[in-house]
mmCIF file of C-alpha atoms and ligand atoms in Angstrom:
data_model
loop_
_atom_site.group_PDB
_atom_site.id
_atom_site.type_symbol
_atom_site.label_atom_id
_atom_site.label_comp_id
_atom_site.label_asym_id
_atom_site.label_seq_id
_atom_site.Cartn_x
_atom_site.Cartn_y
_atom_site.Cartn_z
ATOM 1 C CA MET A 1091 103.951 104.847 95.393
ATOM 2 C CA ILE A 1092 100.568 103.388 96.402
ATOM 3 C CA GLU A 1093 97.908 105.252 98.285
ATOM 4 C CA VAL A 1094 94.478 103.783 98.883
ATOM 5 C CA LYS A 1095 92.096 106.428 100.280
ATOM 6 C CA ASN A 1096 88.638 105.623 101.631
ATOM 7 C CA VAL A 1097 88.201 102.938 98.995
ATOM 8 C CA GLY A 1098 84.863 101.170 98.785
ATOM 9 C CA LYS A 1099 83.531 98.644 96.305
ATOM 10 C CA ILE A 1100 79.884 97.737 95.873
ATOM 11 C CA TYR A 1101 78.926 94.979 93.429
ATOM 12 C CA THR A 1102 75.531 95.638 91.900
ATOM 13 C CA ASN A 1103 75.289 92.664 89.543
ATOM 14 C CA GLY A 1104 73.688 90.307 92.105
ATOM 15 C CA PRO A 1105 70.106 90.252 93.416
ATOM 16 C CA ALA A 1106 71.045 92.875 96.033
ATOM 17 C CA PRO A 1107 74.005 95.317 96.114
ATOM 18 C CA PHE A 1108 76.983 93.787 97.934
ATOM 19 C CA GLU A 1109 79.576 95.897 99.738
ATOM 20 C CA ALA A 1110 82.846 93.994 99.189
ATOM 21 C CA LEU A 1111 85.185 96.786 100.419
ATOM 22 C CA LYS A 1112 84.427 99.436 103.016
ATOM 23 C CA ASP A 1113 86.502 102.560 103.623
ATOM 24 C CA VAL A 1114 89.922 100.955 103.127
ATOM 25 C CA ASN A 1115 93.010 103.143 103.726
ATOM 26 C CA PHE A 1116 96.739 102.393 103.457
ATOM 27 C CA LYS A 1117 99.965 103.483 101.807
ATOM 28 C CA ILE A 1118 102.712 101.275 100.431
ATOM 29 C CA ASP A 1119 106.189 102.640 99.665
ATOM 30 C CA ASN A 1120 108.468 101.614 96.831
ATOM 31 C CA GLY A 1121 110.426 98.485 97.667
ATOM 32 C CA GLU A 1122 108.023 97.126 100.307
ATOM 33 C CA PHE A 1123 106.974 93.473 100.462
ATOM 34 C CA VAL A 1124 103.425 93.429 101.817
ATOM 35 C CA ALA A 1125 100.991 90.580 102.351
ATOM 36 C CA ILE A 1126 97.259 91.225 102.289
ATOM 37 C CA MET A 1127 95.664 88.571 104.423
ATOM 38 C CA GLY A 1128 92.099 87.642 105.208
ATOM 39 C CA PRO A 1129 89.681 84.721 105.147
ATOM 40 C CA SER A 1130 87.955 83.595 101.986
ATOM 41 C CA GLY A 1131 85.339 86.133 100.873
ATOM 42 C CA SER A 1132 86.909 89.009 102.840
ATOM 43 C CA GLY A 1133 87.547 91.093 99.708
ATOM 44 C CA LYS A 1134 91.195 90.277 98.929
ATOM 45 C CA SER A 1135 90.733 89.634 95.236
ATOM 46 C CA THR A 1136 88.439 92.645 94.931
ATOM 47 C CA LEU A 1137 91.195 94.771 96.448
ATOM 48 C CA MET A 1138 93.813 93.208 94.196
ATOM 49 C CA HIS A 1139 91.717 93.942 91.109
ATOM 50 C CA ILE A 1140 91.621 97.590 92.131
ATOM 51 C CA LEU A 1141 95.358 97.715 92.945
ATOM 52 C CA GLY A 1142 96.089 96.022 89.615
ATOM 53 C CA ALA A 1143 93.953 98.472 87.605
ATOM 54 C CA LEU A 1144 91.683 95.621 86.541
ATOM 55 C CA ASP A 1145 88.709 97.341 88.162
ATOM 56 C CA THR A 1146 87.868 100.696 89.737
ATOM 57 C CA PRO A 1147 86.422 101.369 93.201
ATOM 58 C CA THR A 1148 82.867 102.671 93.591
ATOM 59 C CA SER A 1149 84.073 105.226 96.152
ATOM 60 C CA GLY A 1150 87.381 106.672 97.291
ATOM 61 C CA GLU A 1151 90.640 107.110 95.422
ATOM 62 C CA TYR A 1152 93.595 104.981 94.415
ATOM 63 C CA PHE A 1153 96.900 106.650 93.576
ATOM 64 C CA LEU A 1154 99.657 104.716 91.830
ATOM 65 C CA ASP A 1155 102.854 106.733 91.341
ATOM 66 C CA ASN A 1156 100.841 109.874 92.159
ATOM 67 C CA LYS A 1157 98.302 109.194 89.442
ATOM 68 C CA ASP A 1158 94.648 108.754 90.439
ATOM 69 C CA VAL A 1159 93.749 105.419 88.880
ATOM 70 C CA SER A 1160 90.291 105.213 90.443
ATOM 71 C CA LYS A 1161 88.444 107.123 87.733
ATOM 72 C CA LEU A 1162 90.221 106.066 84.550
ATOM 73 C CA SER A 1163 88.558 104.581 81.479
ATOM 74 C CA ASP A 1164 89.079 100.934 80.510
ATOM 75 C CA ASP A 1165 91.669 101.922 77.882
ATOM 76 C CA GLU A 1166 93.609 104.040 80.364
ATOM 77 C CA LEU A 1167 93.510 101.189 82.899
ATOM 78 C CA ALA A 1168 94.920 98.841 80.254
ATOM 79 C CA ASP A 1169 97.831 101.247 79.703
ATOM 80 C CA ILE A 1170 98.563 101.327 83.453
ATOM 81 C CA ARG A 1171 98.539 97.524 83.584
ATOM 82 C CA ARG A 1172 100.856 97.205 80.593
ATOM 83 C CA ASP A 1173 103.365 99.781 81.866
ATOM 84 C CA LYS A 1174 103.369 99.376 85.630
ATOM 85 C CA ILE A 1175 102.004 96.084 86.884
ATOM 86 C CA GLY A 1176 103.054 92.452 86.822
ATOM 87 C CA PHE A 1177 100.482 89.812 87.798
ATOM 88 C CA VAL A 1178 100.990 86.335 89.214
ATOM 89 C CA PHE A 1179 97.820 84.314 89.681
ATOM 90 C CA GLN A 1180 97.031 81.058 91.447
ATOM 91 C CA SER A 1181 95.995 79.438 88.193
ATOM 92 C CA PHE A 1182 99.099 79.868 86.149
ATOM 93 C CA ASN A 1183 97.560 81.012 82.849
ATOM 94 C CA LEU A 1184 100.492 79.975 80.670
ATOM 95 C CA LEU A 1185 99.950 79.091 77.037
ATOM 96 C CA PRO A 1186 100.277 75.300 76.681
ATOM 97 C CA ARG A 1187 102.387 73.781 73.875
ATOM 98 C CA THR A 1188 104.327 77.033 73.786
ATOM 99 C CA THR A 1189 107.895 77.373 74.971
ATOM 100 C CA VAL A 1190 108.810 78.910 78.282
ATOM 101 C CA LEU A 1191 110.674 81.724 76.536
ATOM 102 C CA ARG A 1192 107.720 82.618 74.282
ATOM 103 C CA ASN A 1193 105.347 82.597 77.247
ATOM 104 C CA VAL A 1194 107.541 85.131 79.036
ATOM 105 C CA MET A 1195 107.970 87.284 75.903
ATOM 106 C CA LEU A 1196 104.206 87.527 75.444
ATOM 107 C CA PRO A 1197 103.520 90.708 77.481
ATOM 108 C CA LEU A 1198 106.076 92.517 75.300
ATOM 109 C CA VAL A 1199 104.258 91.836 72.055
ATOM 110 C CA TYR A 1200 102.729 95.334 72.070
ATOM 111 C CA ALA A 1201 105.932 96.984 73.260
ATOM 112 C CA ASP A 1202 107.983 98.637 70.573
ATOM 113 C CA VAL A 1203 111.075 96.443 70.924
ATOM 114 C CA SER A 1204 112.858 94.044 68.577
ATOM 115 C CA LYS A 1205 112.475 90.274 68.850
ATOM 116 C CA HIS A 1206 116.097 90.022 69.950
ATOM 117 C CA GLU A 1207 115.477 92.522 72.763
ATOM 118 C CA ARG A 1208 112.271 90.712 73.799
ATOM 119 C CA GLU A 1209 114.201 87.439 74.025
ATOM 120 C CA LYS A 1210 116.945 89.064 76.032
ATOM 121 C CA ARG A 1211 114.488 90.564 78.526
ATOM 122 C CA ALA A 1212 112.588 87.274 78.802
ATOM 123 C CA GLU A 1213 115.840 85.426 79.576
ATOM 124 C CA GLU A 1214 116.807 87.988 82.201
ATOM 125 C CA SER A 1215 113.377 87.691 83.847
ATOM 126 C CA LEU A 1216 113.581 83.902 83.879
ATOM 127 C CA ILE A 1217 116.996 84.078 85.526
ATOM 128 C CA ALA A 1218 115.681 86.546 88.120
ATOM 129 C CA ALA A 1219 112.712 84.226 88.771
ATOM 130 C CA GLY A 1220 115.148 81.374 89.374
ATOM 131 C CA LEU A 1221 114.352 79.019 86.502
ATOM 132 C CA GLU A 1222 117.310 76.952 85.279
ATOM 133 C CA GLU A 1223 118.372 77.783 81.725
ATOM 134 C CA GLU A 1224 117.911 74.222 80.487
ATOM 135 C CA HIS A 1225 114.116 74.724 80.742
ATOM 136 C CA PHE A 1226 113.877 77.912 78.653
ATOM 137 C CA SER A 1227 113.115 76.022 75.431
ATOM 138 C CA HIS A 1228 110.754 73.486 77.032
ATOM 139 C CA LEU A 1229 107.031 73.584 76.415
ATOM 140 C CA SER A 1230 105.098 74.969 79.378
ATOM 141 C CA ASN A 1231 103.057 71.764 79.711
ATOM 142 C CA GLN A 1232 106.295 69.795 80.279
ATOM 143 C CA LEU A 1233 107.121 71.604 83.541
ATOM 144 C CA SER A 1234 106.417 70.902 87.197
ATOM 145 C CA GLY A 1235 104.069 73.149 89.227
ATOM 146 C CA GLY A 1236 106.948 75.015 90.842
ATOM 147 C CA GLN A 1237 108.696 75.572 87.511
ATOM 148 C CA ILE A 1238 105.441 76.793 85.945
ATOM 149 C CA GLN A 1239 104.970 79.302 88.743
ATOM 150 C CA ARG A 1240 108.526 80.581 88.189
ATOM 151 C CA VAL A 1241 107.692 81.111 84.527
ATOM 152 C CA ALA A 1242 104.558 82.972 85.621
ATOM 153 C CA ILE A 1243 106.702 85.159 87.895
ATOM 154 C CA ALA A 1244 109.177 85.789 85.057
ATOM 155 C CA ARG A 1245 106.296 86.807 82.808
ATOM 156 C CA ALA A 1246 105.120 89.252 85.482
ATOM 157 C CA LEU A 1247 108.618 90.777 85.576
ATOM 158 C CA VAL A 1248 109.273 91.148 81.888
ATOM 159 C CA ASN A 1249 107.670 94.575 81.427
ATOM 160 C CA ASN A 1250 109.808 95.871 84.304
ATOM 161 C CA PRO A 1251 106.746 96.760 86.417
ATOM 162 C CA THR A 1252 106.705 99.138 89.368
ATOM 163 C CA LEU A 1253 104.466 96.717 91.207
ATOM 164 C CA ILE A 1254 104.151 92.916 91.326
ATOM 165 C CA LEU A 1255 100.773 91.619 92.452
ATOM 166 C CA ALA A 1256 100.406 87.973 93.378
ATOM 167 C CA ASP A 1257 96.977 86.507 94.229
ATOM 168 C CA GLU A 1258 97.356 83.228 96.169
ATOM 169 C CA PRO A 1259 100.445 82.341 94.080
ATOM 170 C CA THR A 1260 101.170 79.205 96.110
ATOM 171 C CA GLY A 1261 97.539 78.065 96.299
ATOM 172 C CA ASN A 1262 98.057 75.184 93.873
ATOM 173 C CA LEU A 1263 101.502 74.143 95.105
ATOM 174 C CA ASP A 1264 102.621 71.669 97.747
ATOM 175 C CA THR A 1265 104.239 73.203 100.843
ATOM 176 C CA LYS A 1266 107.832 72.636 99.794
ATOM 177 C CA THR A 1267 107.359 74.030 96.278
ATOM 178 C CA GLY A 1268 105.368 76.907 97.764
ATOM 179 C CA GLU A 1269 108.314 77.742 100.030
ATOM 180 C CA ILE A 1270 110.634 77.916 97.032
ATOM 181 C CA VAL A 1271 108.264 80.232 95.160
ATOM 182 C CA LEU A 1272 107.906 82.459 98.233
ATOM 183 C CA GLY A 1273 111.706 82.532 98.495
ATOM 184 C CA THR A 1274 111.763 83.782 94.904
ATOM 185 C CA PHE A 1275 109.469 86.688 95.844
ATOM 186 C CA GLN A 1276 111.706 87.494 98.830
ATOM 187 C CA LYS A 1277 114.761 87.517 96.591
ATOM 188 C CA LEU A 1278 113.066 89.745 94.011
ATOM 189 C CA ASN A 1279 112.215 92.136 96.814
ATOM 190 C CA ARG A 1280 115.553 92.107 98.642
ATOM 191 C CA ASP A 1281 118.020 91.759 95.786
ATOM 192 C CA PHE A 1282 116.101 93.435 92.956
ATOM 193 C CA GLY A 1283 114.153 96.043 94.982
ATOM 194 C CA ARG A 1284 110.767 95.032 93.577
ATOM 195 C CA THR A 1285 107.596 96.171 95.313
ATOM 196 C CA ILE A 1286 105.491 93.095 95.987
ATOM 197 C CA ILE A 1287 101.936 92.684 97.199
ATOM 198 C CA LEU A 1288 101.097 89.098 98.035
ATOM 199 C CA ILE A 1289 97.507 88.083 98.642
ATOM 200 C CA THR A 1290 96.834 85.043 100.775
ATOM 201 C CA HIS A 1291 94.483 83.512 103.323
ATOM 202 C CA GLU A 1292 97.332 81.529 104.933
ATOM 203 C CA HIS A 1293 99.363 82.862 107.837
ATOM 204 C CA GLU A 1294 102.472 80.842 106.971
ATOM 205 C CA VAL A 1295 102.458 82.416 103.500
ATOM 206 C CA ALA A 1296 101.863 85.967 104.765
ATOM 207 C CA GLU A 1297 104.797 85.634 107.162
ATOM 208 C CA HIS A 1298 107.214 85.727 104.223
ATOM 209 C CA ALA A 1299 106.357 89.420 103.761
ATOM 210 C CA ASP A 1300 107.764 92.285 105.849
ATOM 211 C CA ARG A 1301 104.345 93.750 106.545
ATOM 212 C CA ILE A 1302 100.860 92.233 106.820
ATOM 213 C CA ILE A 1303 97.606 94.074 106.155
ATOM 214 C CA PHE A 1304 94.606 92.134 107.469
ATOM 215 C CA ILE A 1305 91.160 92.499 105.956
ATOM 216 C CA ARG A 1306 87.916 91.050 107.153
ATOM 217 C CA ASP A 1307 84.424 91.575 105.737
ATOM 218 C CA GLY A 1308 85.802 94.211 103.389
ATOM 219 C CA ARG A 1309 87.434 96.301 106.127
ATOM 220 C CA LEU A 1310 91.100 96.786 106.968
ATOM 221 C CA VAL A 1311 91.261 95.485 110.542
ATOM 222 C CA GLU A 1312 94.997 95.522 111.219
ATOM 223 C CA ASP A 1313 98.208 96.723 109.605
ATOM 224 C CA SER A 1314 101.422 95.339 111.104
ATOM 225 C CA LYS A 1315 103.199 98.574 110.101
ATOM 226 C CA SER A 1316 100.957 100.842 112.199
ATOM 227 C CA HIS A 1317 101.077 98.241 114.966
ATOM 228 C CA GLN A 1318 104.868 98.523 114.967
ATOM 229 C CA LYS A 1319 104.564 102.313 115.244
ATOM 230 C CA ARG A 1320 102.257 101.992 118.235
ATOM 231 C CA VAL A 1321 104.770 99.698 119.959
ATOM 232 C CA ILE A 1322 107.583 102.230 119.401
ATOM 233 C CA HIS A 1323 105.308 104.972 120.713
ATOM 234 C CA HIS A 1324 104.594 102.967 123.893
ATOM 235 C CA THR A 1325 108.298 102.388 124.522
ATOM 236 C CA LYS A 1326 108.908 106.118 124.355
ATOM 237 C CA HIS A 1327 106.230 106.664 127.015
ATOM 238 C CA ASP A 1328 107.805 104.080 129.271
ATOM 239 C CA HIS A 1329 111.110 105.960 129.454
HETATM 240 N N1 LIG B 1714 82.196 90.266 90.417
HETATM 241 C C1 LIG B 1714 81.513 90.100 91.557
HETATM 242 N N2 LIG B 1714 80.187 90.321 91.606
HETATM 243 C C2 LIG B 1714 79.488 90.171 92.752
HETATM 244 N N3 LIG B 1714 80.024 89.818 93.920
HETATM 245 C C3 LIG B 1714 81.347 89.567 93.939
HETATM 246 C C4 LIG B 1714 82.159 89.702 92.767
HETATM 247 N N4 LIG B 1714 83.445 89.405 93.093
HETATM 248 C C5 LIG B 1714 83.427 89.113 94.408
HETATM 249 N N5 LIG B 1714 82.187 89.215 94.926
HETATM 250 C C6 LIG B 1714 81.804 88.984 96.326
HETATM 251 O O1 LIG B 1714 82.569 89.872 97.117
HETATM 252 C C7 LIG B 1714 83.062 89.196 98.288
HETATM 253 C C8 LIG B 1714 84.571 89.281 98.321
HETATM 254 O O2 LIG B 1714 85.086 88.493 97.264
HETATM 255 P P1 LIG B 1714 86.649 88.387 96.948
HETATM 256 O O3 LIG B 1714 87.173 89.756 96.783
HETATM 257 O O4 LIG B 1714 86.797 87.452 95.823
HETATM 258 O O5 LIG B 1714 87.172 87.770 98.304
HETATM 259 P P2 LIG B 1714 88.498 86.891 98.618
HETATM 260 O O6 LIG B 1714 89.451 87.061 97.482
HETATM 261 O O7 LIG B 1714 89.002 87.444 99.911
HETATM 262 O O8 LIG B 1714 88.037 85.482 98.779
HETATM 263 C C9 LIG B 1714 82.521 87.789 98.238
HETATM 264 O O9 LIG B 1714 81.361 87.721 99.049
HETATM 265 C C10 LIG B 1714 82.169 87.587 96.775
HETATM 266 O O10 LIG B 1714 81.092 86.709 96.646
HETATM 267 MG MG1 LIG B 1715 90.392 85.656 96.200
#
């Protein structure tokens, strides 16, 4: 479903051009749970913006469901985001003084569905994200950090996206709450078959995924999937 081919990104808004991504290549299948890991400044968010159709690469190609997203206009990118992608950010971006249910319904406001249907989908997403029903009518500023992040996950699910992208989703949470949120992603992947890309600089967070892609200074330096293949290959040689 995802193919990143020779992707490069050069920022030209600073005093000198800055190469944030260099010749990045990987594929991700439907139903995978992948972590993209690297130190601060390695290009993780830049890569996520490209994967999430928030930005386009300066070189290379990005295919999402066989469509080349890398050269689309801003309007076409917005359509891709609305139809195919759910975002979960570190800063939760919920509307304050607005109920949980309304926050989750928000991405559907441009979808051509009745209010009743929007409510139904929002409730289903909240259940899938693991928020207890008693909180659905609470205001978002009355919730704990972990509950807020579950609402953010529910909001990312409500448009039934092909891909869920999470950028440091546990960055503002204590370890225990972070574990619960990561468990929610695992459940969404295992029980609901969602494709998840989780961006993090922490090893303990990345380990919740089934595959880890490491980037450093804008380059892909290791992919646990290809590593696994090499190990299998070696074993064959040994026999
Ligand atoms: N919009 C931008 N304009 C110029 N430089 C940027 C921009 N966004 C990120 N960068 C630079 O690109 C590098 C990678 O940034 P980023 O993708 O945010 O890394 P990470 O998410 O891994 O911390 C950093 O050196 C950062 O300063
Ligand atoms: Mg970042």
